[in-house]
XYZ file of C-alpha atoms in Angstrom:
411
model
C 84.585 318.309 118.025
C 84.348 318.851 114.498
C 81.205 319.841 111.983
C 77.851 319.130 113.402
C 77.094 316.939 110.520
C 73.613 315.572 112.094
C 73.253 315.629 116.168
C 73.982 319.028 116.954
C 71.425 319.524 120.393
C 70.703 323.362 122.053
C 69.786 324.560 125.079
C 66.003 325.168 125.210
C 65.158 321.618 124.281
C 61.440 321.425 123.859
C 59.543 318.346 125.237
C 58.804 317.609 121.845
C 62.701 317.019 121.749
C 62.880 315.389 124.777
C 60.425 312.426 123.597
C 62.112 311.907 120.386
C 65.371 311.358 121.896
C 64.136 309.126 124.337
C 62.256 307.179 121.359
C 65.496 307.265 120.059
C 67.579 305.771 122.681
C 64.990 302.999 122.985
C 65.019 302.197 119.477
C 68.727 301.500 119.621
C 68.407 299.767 123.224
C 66.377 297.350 120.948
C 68.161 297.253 118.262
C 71.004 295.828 120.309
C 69.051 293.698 121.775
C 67.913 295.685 125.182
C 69.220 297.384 127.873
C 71.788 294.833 128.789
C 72.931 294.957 124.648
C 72.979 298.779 125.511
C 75.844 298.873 128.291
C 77.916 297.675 126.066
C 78.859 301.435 124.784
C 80.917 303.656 126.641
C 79.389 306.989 126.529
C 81.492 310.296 126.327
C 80.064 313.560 126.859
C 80.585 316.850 125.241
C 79.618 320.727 124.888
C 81.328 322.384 122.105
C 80.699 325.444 120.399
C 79.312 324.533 117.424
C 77.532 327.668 116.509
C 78.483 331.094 117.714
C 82.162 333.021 117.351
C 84.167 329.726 118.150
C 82.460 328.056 115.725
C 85.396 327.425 113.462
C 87.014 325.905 116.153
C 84.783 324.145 117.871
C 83.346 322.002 114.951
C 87.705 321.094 114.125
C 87.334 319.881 117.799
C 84.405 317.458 117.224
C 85.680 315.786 114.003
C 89.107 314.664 115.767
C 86.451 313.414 118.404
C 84.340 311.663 115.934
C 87.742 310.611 114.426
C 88.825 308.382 117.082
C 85.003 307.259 117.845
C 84.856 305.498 113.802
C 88.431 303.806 113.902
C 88.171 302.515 117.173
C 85.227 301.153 116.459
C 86.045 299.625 113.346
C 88.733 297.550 115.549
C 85.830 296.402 117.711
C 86.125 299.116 120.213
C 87.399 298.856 123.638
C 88.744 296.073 125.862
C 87.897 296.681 129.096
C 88.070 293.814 131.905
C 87.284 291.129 129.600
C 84.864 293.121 127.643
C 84.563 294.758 124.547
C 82.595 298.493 124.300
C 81.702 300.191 121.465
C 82.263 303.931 121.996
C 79.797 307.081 121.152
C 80.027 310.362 122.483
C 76.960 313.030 123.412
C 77.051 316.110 122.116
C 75.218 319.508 122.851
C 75.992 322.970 121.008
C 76.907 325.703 123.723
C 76.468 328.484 121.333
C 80.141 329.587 122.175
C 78.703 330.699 125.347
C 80.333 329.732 129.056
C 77.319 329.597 131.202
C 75.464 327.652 128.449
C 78.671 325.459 128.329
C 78.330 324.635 132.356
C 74.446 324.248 132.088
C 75.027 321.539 129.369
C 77.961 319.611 131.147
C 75.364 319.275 134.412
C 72.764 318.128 132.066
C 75.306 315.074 130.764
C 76.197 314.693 134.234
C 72.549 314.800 136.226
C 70.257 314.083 132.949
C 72.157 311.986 130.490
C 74.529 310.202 133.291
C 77.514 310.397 131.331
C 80.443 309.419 133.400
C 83.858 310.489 131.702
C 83.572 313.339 130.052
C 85.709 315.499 127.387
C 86.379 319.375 127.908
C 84.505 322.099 125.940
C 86.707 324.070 123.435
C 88.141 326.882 124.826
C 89.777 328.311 128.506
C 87.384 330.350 129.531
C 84.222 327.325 129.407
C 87.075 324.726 130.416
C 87.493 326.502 133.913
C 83.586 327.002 134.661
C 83.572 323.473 133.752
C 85.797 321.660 135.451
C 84.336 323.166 138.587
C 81.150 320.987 137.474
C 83.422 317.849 136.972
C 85.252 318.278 140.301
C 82.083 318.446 142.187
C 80.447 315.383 140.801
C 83.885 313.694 140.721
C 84.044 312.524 137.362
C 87.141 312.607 135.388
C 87.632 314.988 132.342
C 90.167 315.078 129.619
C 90.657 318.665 128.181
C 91.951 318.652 124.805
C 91.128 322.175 123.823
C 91.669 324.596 127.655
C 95.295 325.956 127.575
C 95.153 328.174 130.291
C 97.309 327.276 133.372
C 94.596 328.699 135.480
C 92.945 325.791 134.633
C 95.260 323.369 136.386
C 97.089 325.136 138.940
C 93.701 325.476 141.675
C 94.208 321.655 143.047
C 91.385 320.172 140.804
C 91.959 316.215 140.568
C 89.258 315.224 138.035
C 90.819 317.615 135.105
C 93.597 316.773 132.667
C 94.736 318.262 129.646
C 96.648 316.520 126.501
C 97.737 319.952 125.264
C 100.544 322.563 126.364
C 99.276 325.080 128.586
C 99.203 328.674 127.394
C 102.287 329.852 128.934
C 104.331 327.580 126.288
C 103.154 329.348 123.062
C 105.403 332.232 122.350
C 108.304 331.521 124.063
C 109.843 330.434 120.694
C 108.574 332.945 118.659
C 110.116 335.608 121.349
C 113.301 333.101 121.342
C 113.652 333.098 117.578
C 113.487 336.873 117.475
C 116.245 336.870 119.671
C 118.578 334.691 117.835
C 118.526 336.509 114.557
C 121.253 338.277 113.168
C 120.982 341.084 114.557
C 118.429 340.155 117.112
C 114.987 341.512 117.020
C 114.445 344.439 119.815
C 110.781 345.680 119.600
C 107.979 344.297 119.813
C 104.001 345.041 120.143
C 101.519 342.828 121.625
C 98.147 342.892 120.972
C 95.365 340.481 122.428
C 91.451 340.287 122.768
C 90.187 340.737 126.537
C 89.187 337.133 127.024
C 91.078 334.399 129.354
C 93.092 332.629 126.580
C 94.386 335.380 124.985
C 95.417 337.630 127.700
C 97.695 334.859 129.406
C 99.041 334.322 126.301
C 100.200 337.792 126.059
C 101.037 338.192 129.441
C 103.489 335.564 128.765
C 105.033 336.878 125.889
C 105.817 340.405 127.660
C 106.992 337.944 130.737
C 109.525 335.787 127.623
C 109.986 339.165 125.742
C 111.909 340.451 128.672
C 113.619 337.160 129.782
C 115.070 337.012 126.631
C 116.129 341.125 126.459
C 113.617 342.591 124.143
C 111.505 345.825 124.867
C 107.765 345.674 124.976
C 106.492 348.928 123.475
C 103.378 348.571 122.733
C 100.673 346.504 124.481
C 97.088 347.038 124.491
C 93.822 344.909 124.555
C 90.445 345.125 122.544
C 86.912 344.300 123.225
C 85.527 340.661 122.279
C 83.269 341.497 119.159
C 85.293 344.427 117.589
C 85.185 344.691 113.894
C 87.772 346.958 113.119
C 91.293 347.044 115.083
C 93.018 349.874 112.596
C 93.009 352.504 115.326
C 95.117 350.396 117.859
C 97.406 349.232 114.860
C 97.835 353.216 113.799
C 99.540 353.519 117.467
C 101.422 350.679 117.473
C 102.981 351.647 114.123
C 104.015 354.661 115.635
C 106.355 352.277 117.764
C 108.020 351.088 115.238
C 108.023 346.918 116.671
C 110.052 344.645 114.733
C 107.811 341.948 116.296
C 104.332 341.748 116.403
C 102.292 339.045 118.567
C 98.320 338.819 118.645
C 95.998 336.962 120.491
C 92.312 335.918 119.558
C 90.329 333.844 117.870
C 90.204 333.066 114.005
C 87.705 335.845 112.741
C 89.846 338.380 114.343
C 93.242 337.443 113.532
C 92.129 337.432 109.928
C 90.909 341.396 110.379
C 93.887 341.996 112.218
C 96.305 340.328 109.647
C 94.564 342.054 107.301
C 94.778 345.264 108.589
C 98.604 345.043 109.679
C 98.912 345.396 105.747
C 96.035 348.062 105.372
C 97.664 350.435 108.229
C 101.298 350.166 106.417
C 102.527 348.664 109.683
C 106.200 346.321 108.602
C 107.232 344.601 111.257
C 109.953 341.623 110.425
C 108.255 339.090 111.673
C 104.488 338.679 112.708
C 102.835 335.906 114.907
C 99.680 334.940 116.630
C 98.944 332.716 119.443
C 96.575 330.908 116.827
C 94.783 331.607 113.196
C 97.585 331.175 110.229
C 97.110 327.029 110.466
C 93.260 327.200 110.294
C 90.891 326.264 107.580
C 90.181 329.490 105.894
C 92.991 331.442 107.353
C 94.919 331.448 104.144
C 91.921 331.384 101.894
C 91.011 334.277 103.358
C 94.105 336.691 103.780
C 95.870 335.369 99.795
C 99.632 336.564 99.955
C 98.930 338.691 102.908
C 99.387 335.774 105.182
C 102.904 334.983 104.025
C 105.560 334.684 106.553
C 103.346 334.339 109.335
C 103.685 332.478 112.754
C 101.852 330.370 114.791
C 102.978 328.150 117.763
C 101.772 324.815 117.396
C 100.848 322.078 119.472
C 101.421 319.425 116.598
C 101.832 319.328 112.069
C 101.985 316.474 109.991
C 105.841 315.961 110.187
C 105.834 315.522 113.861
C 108.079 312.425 114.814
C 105.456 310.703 116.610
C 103.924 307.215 116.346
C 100.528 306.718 117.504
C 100.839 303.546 119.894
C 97.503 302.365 119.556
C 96.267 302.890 115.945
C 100.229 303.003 115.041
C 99.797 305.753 112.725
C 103.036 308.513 112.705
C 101.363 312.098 112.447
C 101.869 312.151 108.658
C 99.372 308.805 108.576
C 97.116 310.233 110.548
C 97.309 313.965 108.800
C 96.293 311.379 105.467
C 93.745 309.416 107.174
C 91.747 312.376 108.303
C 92.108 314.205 104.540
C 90.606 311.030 103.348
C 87.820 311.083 105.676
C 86.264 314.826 106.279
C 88.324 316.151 102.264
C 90.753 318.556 104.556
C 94.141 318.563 105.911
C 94.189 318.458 110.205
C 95.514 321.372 112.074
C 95.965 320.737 115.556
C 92.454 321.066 116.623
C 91.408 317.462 115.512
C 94.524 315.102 116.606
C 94.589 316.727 119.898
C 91.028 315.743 120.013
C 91.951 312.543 119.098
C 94.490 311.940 122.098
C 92.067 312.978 124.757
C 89.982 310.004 123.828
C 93.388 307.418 123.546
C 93.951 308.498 127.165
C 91.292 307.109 128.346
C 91.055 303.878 126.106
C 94.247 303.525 128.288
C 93.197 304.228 131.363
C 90.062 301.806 130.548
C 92.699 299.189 130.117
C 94.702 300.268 132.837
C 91.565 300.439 135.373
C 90.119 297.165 134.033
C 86.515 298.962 135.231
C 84.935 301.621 134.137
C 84.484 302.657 137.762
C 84.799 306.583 137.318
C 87.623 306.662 140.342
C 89.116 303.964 139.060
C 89.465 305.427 135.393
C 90.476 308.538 137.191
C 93.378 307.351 139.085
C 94.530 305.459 135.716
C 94.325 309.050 134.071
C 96.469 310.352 136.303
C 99.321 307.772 135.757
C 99.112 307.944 131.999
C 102.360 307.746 129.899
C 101.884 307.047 126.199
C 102.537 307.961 122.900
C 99.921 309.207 120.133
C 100.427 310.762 116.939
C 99.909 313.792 118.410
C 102.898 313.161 120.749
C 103.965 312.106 124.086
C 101.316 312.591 127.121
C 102.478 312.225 130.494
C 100.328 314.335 133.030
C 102.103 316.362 136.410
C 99.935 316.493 140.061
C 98.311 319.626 138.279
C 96.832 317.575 135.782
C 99.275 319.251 133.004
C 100.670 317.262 130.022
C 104.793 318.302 130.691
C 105.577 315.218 127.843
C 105.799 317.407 124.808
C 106.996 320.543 123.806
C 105.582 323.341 120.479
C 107.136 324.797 117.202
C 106.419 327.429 115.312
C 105.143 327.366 111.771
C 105.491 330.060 108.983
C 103.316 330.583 106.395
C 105.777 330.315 103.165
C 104.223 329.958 99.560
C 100.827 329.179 101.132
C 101.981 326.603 103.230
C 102.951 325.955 106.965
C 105.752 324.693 107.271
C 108.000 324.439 110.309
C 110.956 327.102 110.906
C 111.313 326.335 115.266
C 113.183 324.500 116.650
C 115.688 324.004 114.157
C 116.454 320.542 114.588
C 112.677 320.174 113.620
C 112.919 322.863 110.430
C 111.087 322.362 107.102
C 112.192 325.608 105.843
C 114.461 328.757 107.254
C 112.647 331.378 108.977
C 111.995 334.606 106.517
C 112.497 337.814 107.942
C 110.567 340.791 106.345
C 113.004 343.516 105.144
């Protein structure tokens, strides 16, 4: 769902719009020799937030998309019951917005006719929308929706490649505990949206399964621009960890007001921002020793069983193509789209039930890692590490029997 690079579409398309893209269609319809030459494609459909606060995000999200969409088709594209599809996927730009988000997917779904579709970025739009999906009763693969709210309301059409939310700080709280001597205190911070807020939830739920005290934690409004008041009080509780939740714009204030306030905890993480473009650029030294949970880095042991890339090949394939390194955004991405280039195969149709039920049973290996989905639609395959920023580099500190480097502690 990466850069807009070209077809970026809005809501509020004019009928000016309207006829162009319908020129356009027909031009290629001819171009591949008419409307038969047309079904040849398999068409994808996506809203991503492309403009707007998840910007950042959301255009990481489209290039793993568009990713997957050039190499597959430079092997020909998909077999599917004796046939051989090129791919392309639709995009729209929800502006970062959730009720724009479900306006757009019914627009792929009742306008455009898109069949299988690919989830929006974010938890919040991923819910709304997989109502939409589950009405029409098309299948959609989430890449980019961590929340277990998601998945746990009996929704059948809805699967997601990544952990759910309630995986990503259990080993920074585990860590904590396992140092010498253990950390005690810690402060949690999160902005009042869906992601974050499970996320922190779940780290005061791991903080006290593994017997440290939460004393501090406090939420802010979406669309603050300076957190130093909140950070004064949780100073005054002296945390030896700190854990935030948000999105990239305000982890970067709030990293870089940790060091503006005086606050010293040992050990800082955040439920996402240190592994993003422009995360380091922006922060310098302040972003050393940092954590993030991860769903995937380059050194992953994973080998891609349909491109056979490991993660390192496709962490060089991708600097090649778009001149930066992959965080997680973009191979996640990626994955969505292998499961269902095996669940084409699988199906041998491209019957939307049929696709569905061979979604469902999907075991395979990417270079993003295993996917196997539960009843709930929930990849349990894989599990996370944790990555600290050390010399302006992630590297990997959790688990150990994964490390690239031993955790620092801050004095």
């Amino acid at each position: 769902m990466r850069e807009g690079r070209g077809d970026m579409f809005r809501m509020g398309t004019t009928a000016t719009h309207r006829s162009i893209g319908a020129i356009a269609m027909a031009c290629i319809a001819w171009s591949m020799g008419g409307t038969a030459a047309a079904q040849e494609t398999i068409r994808f459909g996506a809203a991503l937030s492309l403009s707007g606060r998840l910007a950042t995000e959301g255009k990481l999200v489209r290039e793993g998309y568009d990713f997957f969409v050039k190499h597959i088709n430079d092997r020909g594209g998909i077999p599917v019951g004796g046939k051989t599809y090129k791919v392309s996927i639709v995009y729209y730009d929800d502006e970062s917005n959730t009720n724009t988000s479900v306006k757009l997917y019914e627009k792929l779904i009742s306008e455009d006719g898109v069949k299988f579709l690919l989830g929006p970025y974010g938890s919040s739009a991923t819910i709304a929308v997989s109502t939409v999906v589950e009405q029409h009763k098309l299948p959609m693969v989430v890449a980019h929706g961590a929340a277990t709210t998601i998945y746990n309301r009996g929704y059948k059409y809805t699967f997601g490649v990544l952990n759910s939310v309630d995986h990503y700080t259990r080993n920074i709280v585990k860590l904590s505990s396992e140092q010498t001597p253990p950390l005690k205190r810690v402060a949690l911070i999160n902005e009042n949206q869906l992601f974050p807020q499970l996320g922190i939830d779940g780290a005061a739920q791991q903080a006290k399964e593994f017997g440290l005290e939460v004393v501090f934690k406090e939420k802010y409004a979406s669309g603050t621009k300076d957190l130093s008041s909140e950070l004064e009080k949780m100073k005054a509780t002296r945390p030896d960890l700190v854990i935030a939740g948000g999105y990239t714009d305000d982890m970067i204030l709030l990293a870089r007001q940790i060091k503006q306030v005086g606050l010293k905890p040992r050990l800082v993480g955040f439920l996402l921002g240190p592994t993003l473009p422009g995360f380091i650029r922006a922060l310098g030294s302040d972003a050393e020793n940092m954590l993030e949970p991860v769903q995937w880095t380059p050194g992953m042991p994973w080998k891609d069983s349909l491109f056979g890339w490991t993660a390192r090949e496709y962490a060089d394939l991708f600097q090649k193509q778009y001149g930066h390194a992959p965080d997680y955004h973009p191979p996640q991405s990626t994955a969505a789209l292998e499961v269902y280039y095996h669940a084409f195969q699988k199906a041998g149709s491209l019957d939307p039930q049929k696709v569905r039920d061979a979604v469902a049973a999907t075991d395979i290996m990417t270079a993003y890692g295993p996917i196997r989905f539960n009843a709930n639609g929930q990849n349990v395959a894989k599990s996370m590490s944790v990555v600290q920023i050390q010399n302006g580099k992630p590297v990997v500190v959790y688990p150990l029997d994964a490390a690239e480097a031993k955790l620092r502690l801050a004095p």
